[in-house]
Amino acid sequence: MTSFAQLPHRNTEFTFVDVPVSDPRVRPLLRELGDEYSARYGRDAHTELSRYPDEEFTAPHGGVLLLLLERGEPVAGGAFRRYDDATAELKRIWTHSAHRRRGLARRVVAELERVAGARGYRRVYLTTGPRQPEARGLYLATGYTPLFDTDADPETIGPLPFEKHLGTPQDLPSPPDAPPPPHPRKVSRP
């Protein structure tokens, strides 16, 4: 993997910062994601957010946790962890409840893809829950390939897997030890 030393990335209003999970600015992300998952799935989902060790979202372990700050305040964020040597797995994509419908999640996903590519990943993989139609729509709208039957009732599928290849098909190596992605039974585009 290549090192990545360009964070923070700035524009006039927004700043991306690479932070550890322990950074106090991450608390709203973890709290809101946990509350939302719990409301949608009817159980305490805060434990889902602690399923992976915090270290997996740091550069030495092949990951990152980014916050998108607007005038210094966290308004969106997301992370990836190493899935395999060629694949980054997106996790914890979040937009603050007071800042939705502004395209911030698209910015976060695009920045995560950029960082993953800069670190040598050639593929991005993720799953989202069947009761998260906004997330499903985000990934379809940003060029992710669904690895499930899009005509099936999402509740019958469980976690909805997606993938996206970074780069062109000619320069995408096949990792020798990577398991093949699940094959969709039927893929149709909305």
CSV table of C-alpha atoms in Angstrom, one decimal:
chain,number,residue,atom,x,y,z
A,1,MET,CA,0.0,0.0,0.0
A,2,THR,CA,1.2,3.5,-0.6
A,3,SER,CA,1.2,6.1,2.1
A,4,PHE,CA,-1.3,8.9,2.0
A,5,ALA,CA,-0.2,12.2,3.4
A,6,GLN,CA,-2.6,14.7,1.8
A,7,LEU,CA,-5.2,14.9,4.5
A,8,PRO,CA,-6.8,17.2,5.5
A,9,HIS,CA,-8.3,18.0,2.1
A,10,ARG,CA,-9.9,21.5,2.0
A,11,ASN,CA,-12.3,23.6,0.0
A,12,THR,CA,-13.9,26.9,0.9
A,13,GLU,CA,-16.4,25.5,3.4
A,14,PHE,CA,-15.6,21.9,4.0
A,15,THR,CA,-12.5,20.0,5.4
A,16,PHE,CA,-11.9,16.3,5.4
A,17,VAL,CA,-10.0,15.1,8.4
A,18,ASP,CA,-8.6,11.7,9.1
A,19,VAL,CA,-9.3,10.9,12.8
A,20,PRO,CA,-9.1,8.0,15.2
A,21,VAL,CA,-12.3,6.6,16.6
A,22,SER,CA,-11.4,8.0,19.9
A,23,ASP,CA,-11.6,11.6,18.6
A,24,PRO,CA,-14.4,13.4,20.4
A,25,ARG,CA,-15.7,14.7,17.0
A,26,VAL,CA,-16.6,11.1,16.1
A,27,ARG,CA,-19.2,10.8,18.9
A,28,PRO,CA,-22.1,12.3,16.9
A,29,LEU,CA,-21.4,9.8,14.1
A,30,LEU,CA,-21.4,6.8,16.5
A,31,ARG,CA,-24.4,8.0,18.5
A,32,GLU,CA,-26.6,8.8,15.5
A,33,LEU,CA,-25.7,5.6,13.6
A,34,GLY,CA,-26.4,3.5,16.6
A,35,ASP,CA,-29.7,5.2,17.3
A,36,GLU,CA,-30.7,4.9,13.7
A,37,TYR,CA,-29.8,1.3,13.4
A,38,SER,CA,-31.6,0.5,16.6
A,39,ALA,CA,-34.8,2.4,15.4
A,40,ARG,CA,-34.8,0.6,12.1
A,41,TYR,CA,-33.9,-2.9,13.3
A,42,GLY,CA,-35.5,-2.9,16.7
A,43,ARG,CA,-32.5,-3.9,18.8
A,44,ASP,CA,-29.5,-2.2,20.3
A,45,ALA,CA,-27.2,-1.7,17.3
A,46,HIS,CA,-24.5,0.2,19.2
A,47,THR,CA,-22.8,-3.2,19.6
A,48,GLU,CA,-22.7,-3.5,15.8
A,49,LEU,CA,-20.6,-0.3,15.7
A,50,SER,CA,-18.0,-1.9,18.0
A,51,ARG,CA,-17.8,-5.2,16.1
A,52,TYR,CA,-14.5,-4.2,14.5
A,53,PRO,CA,-11.5,-3.0,16.6
A,54,ASP,CA,-10.9,0.7,16.3
A,55,GLU,CA,-7.4,0.0,15.0
A,56,GLU,CA,-8.9,-1.4,11.8
A,57,PHE,CA,-9.9,2.2,10.8
A,58,THR,CA,-6.3,3.5,11.0
A,59,ALA,CA,-3.6,3.7,8.3
A,60,PRO,CA,-1.3,1.1,9.8
A,61,HIS,CA,-4.0,-1.5,9.5
A,62,GLY,CA,-5.1,-0.4,6.0
A,63,GLY,CA,-8.1,1.7,7.1
A,64,VAL,CA,-9.2,5.3,7.7
A,65,LEU,CA,-12.0,7.2,9.4
A,66,LEU,CA,-12.8,10.5,7.8
A,67,LEU,CA,-15.0,13.3,9.1
A,68,LEU,CA,-16.3,16.0,6.8
A,69,LEU,CA,-16.2,19.3,8.8
A,70,GLU,CA,-18.2,22.3,7.9
A,71,ARG,CA,-16.7,25.4,9.5
A,72,GLY,CA,-15.0,23.0,12.0
A,73,GLU,CA,-18.2,21.0,12.9
A,74,PRO,CA,-18.7,17.3,11.9
A,75,VAL,CA,-21.5,17.1,9.4
A,76,ALA,CA,-20.8,13.8,7.7
A,77,GLY,CA,-18.3,11.0,7.8
A,78,GLY,CA,-17.4,7.4,7.0
A,79,ALA,CA,-14.7,4.9,7.1
A,80,PHE,CA,-13.1,1.9,5.4
A,81,ARG,CA,-11.2,-1.1,6.7
A,82,ARG,CA,-9.1,-3.6,4.9
A,83,TYR,CA,-11.3,-6.4,3.5
A,84,ASP,CA,-8.4,-8.0,1.6
A,85,ASP,CA,-5.2,-6.8,0.0
A,86,ALA,CA,-7.0,-5.4,-3.0
A,87,THR,CA,-10.3,-4.4,-1.4
A,88,ALA,CA,-11.4,-1.7,1.1
A,89,GLU,CA,-14.7,-2.3,2.9
A,90,LEU,CA,-16.8,0.9,3.5
A,91,LYS,CA,-18.3,1.2,6.9
A,92,ARG,CA,-20.1,3.9,9.0
A,93,ILE,CA,-21.2,6.2,6.3
A,94,TRP,CA,-23.1,8.9,8.1
A,95,THR,CA,-24.6,12.4,7.6
A,96,HIS,CA,-25.6,14.4,10.6
A,97,SER,CA,-29.4,14.4,11.0
A,98,ALA,CA,-29.5,18.2,10.7
A,99,HIS,CA,-27.5,18.2,7.4
A,100,ARG,CA,-29.2,15.6,5.2
A,101,ARG,CA,-30.3,16.1,1.6
A,102,ARG,CA,-27.2,18.2,0.8
A,103,GLY,CA,-25.2,15.6,-1.0
A,104,LEU,CA,-22.7,15.2,1.9
A,105,ALA,CA,-22.8,11.4,1.8
A,106,ARG,CA,-21.8,11.4,-1.9
A,107,ARG,CA,-18.8,13.7,-0.9
A,108,VAL,CA,-17.8,11.3,1.8
A,109,VAL,CA,-18.1,8.2,-0.4
A,110,ALA,CA,-16.1,9.9,-3.2
A,111,GLU,CA,-13.4,10.9,-0.7
A,112,LEU,CA,-13.2,7.4,0.7
A,113,GLU,CA,-12.8,6.0,-2.8
A,114,ARG,CA,-10.1,8.5,-3.5
A,115,VAL,CA,-8.2,7.7,-0.4
A,116,ALA,CA,-8.6,3.9,-1.0
A,117,GLY,CA,-7.3,4.3,-4.5
A,118,ALA,CA,-4.3,6.3,-3.3
A,119,ARG,CA,-3.5,3.6,-0.8
A,120,GLY,CA,-3.5,1.0,-3.6
A,121,TYR,CA,-6.9,-0.6,-3.2
A,122,ARG,CA,-8.5,-1.6,-6.5
A,123,ARG,CA,-12.0,-2.5,-5.3
A,124,VAL,CA,-14.5,-1.2,-2.7
A,125,TYR,CA,-17.0,-3.5,-1.1
A,126,LEU,CA,-19.8,-2.7,1.4
A,127,THR,CA,-23.0,-4.0,2.8
A,128,THR,CA,-26.0,-2.0,3.9
A,129,GLY,CA,-29.1,-3.1,5.8
A,130,PRO,CA,-32.3,-4.1,4.0
A,131,ARG,CA,-34.2,-1.3,5.9
A,132,GLN,CA,-31.9,1.5,4.6
A,133,PRO,CA,-33.3,2.5,1.3
A,134,GLU,CA,-31.4,5.8,1.4
A,135,ALA,CA,-28.1,4.0,1.6
A,136,ARG,CA,-29.1,1.6,-1.2
A,137,GLY,CA,-30.1,4.5,-3.4
A,138,LEU,CA,-26.8,6.3,-2.6
A,139,TYR,CA,-24.7,3.3,-3.7
A,140,LEU,CA,-26.7,2.7,-6.8
A,141,ALA,CA,-26.5,6.4,-7.7
A,142,THR,CA,-22.7,6.5,-7.2
A,143,GLY,CA,-21.9,3.6,-9.5
A,144,TYR,CA,-21.8,0.6,-7.2
A,145,THR,CA,-22.8,-2.8,-8.6
A,146,PRO,CA,-25.4,-4.6,-6.5
A,147,LEU,CA,-24.4,-8.2,-5.7
A,148,PHE,CA,-27.9,-9.2,-5.0
A,149,ASP,CA,-31.2,-9.4,-6.9
A,150,THR,CA,-32.5,-5.8,-6.9
A,151,ASP,CA,-36.0,-7.1,-7.7
A,152,ALA,CA,-36.2,-9.2,-4.6
A,153,ASP,CA,-37.7,-8.0,-1.3
A,154,PRO,CA,-34.7,-6.6,0.6
A,155,GLU,CA,-36.0,-8.2,3.8
A,156,THR,CA,-35.6,-11.6,2.2
A,157,ILE,CA,-31.9,-11.0,1.4
A,158,GLY,CA,-30.4,-9.6,4.6
A,159,PRO,CA,-27.4,-7.4,4.3
A,160,LEU,CA,-27.3,-5.9,0.8
A,161,PRO,CA,-23.7,-6.3,-0.7
A,162,PHE,CA,-22.3,-3.8,-3.3
A,163,GLU,CA,-18.9,-3.5,-5.0
A,164,LYS,CA,-17.1,-0.9,-7.1
A,165,HIS,CA,-13.9,-1.3,-9.0
A,166,LEU,CA,-11.4,1.6,-8.8
A,167,GLY,CA,-9.5,2.3,-12.0
A,168,THR,CA,-10.0,0.7,-15.4
A,169,PRO,CA,-10.6,-3.0,-16.0
A,170,GLN,CA,-7.2,-3.5,-17.6
A,171,ASP,CA,-5.2,-2.4,-14.6
A,172,LEU,CA,-7.2,-4.3,-12.0
A,173,PRO,CA,-5.2,-7.3,-10.8
A,174,SER,CA,-6.9,-10.4,-9.5
A,175,PRO,CA,-5.7,-10.9,-6.0
A,176,PRO,CA,-4.6,-14.6,-5.7
A,177,ASP,CA,-6.0,-15.1,-2.2
A,178,ALA,CA,-9.2,-13.0,-2.5
A,179,PRO,CA,-12.5,-15.0,-2.4
A,180,PRO,CA,-14.6,-14.3,-5.4
A,181,PRO,CA,-17.5,-11.9,-4.8
A,182,PRO,CA,-20.9,-13.3,-4.4
A,183,HIS,CA,-22.7,-13.6,-7.8
A,184,PRO,CA,-26.1,-12.0,-8.2
A,185,ARG,CA,-29.0,-14.1,-9.1
A,186,LYS,CA,-30.4,-11.4,-11.2
A,187,VAL,CA,-29.3,-7.8,-11.4
A,188,SER,CA,-31.6,-5.1,-12.8
A,189,ARG,CA,-31.1,-1.4,-12.7
A,190,PRO,CA,-33.9,0.9,-11.4
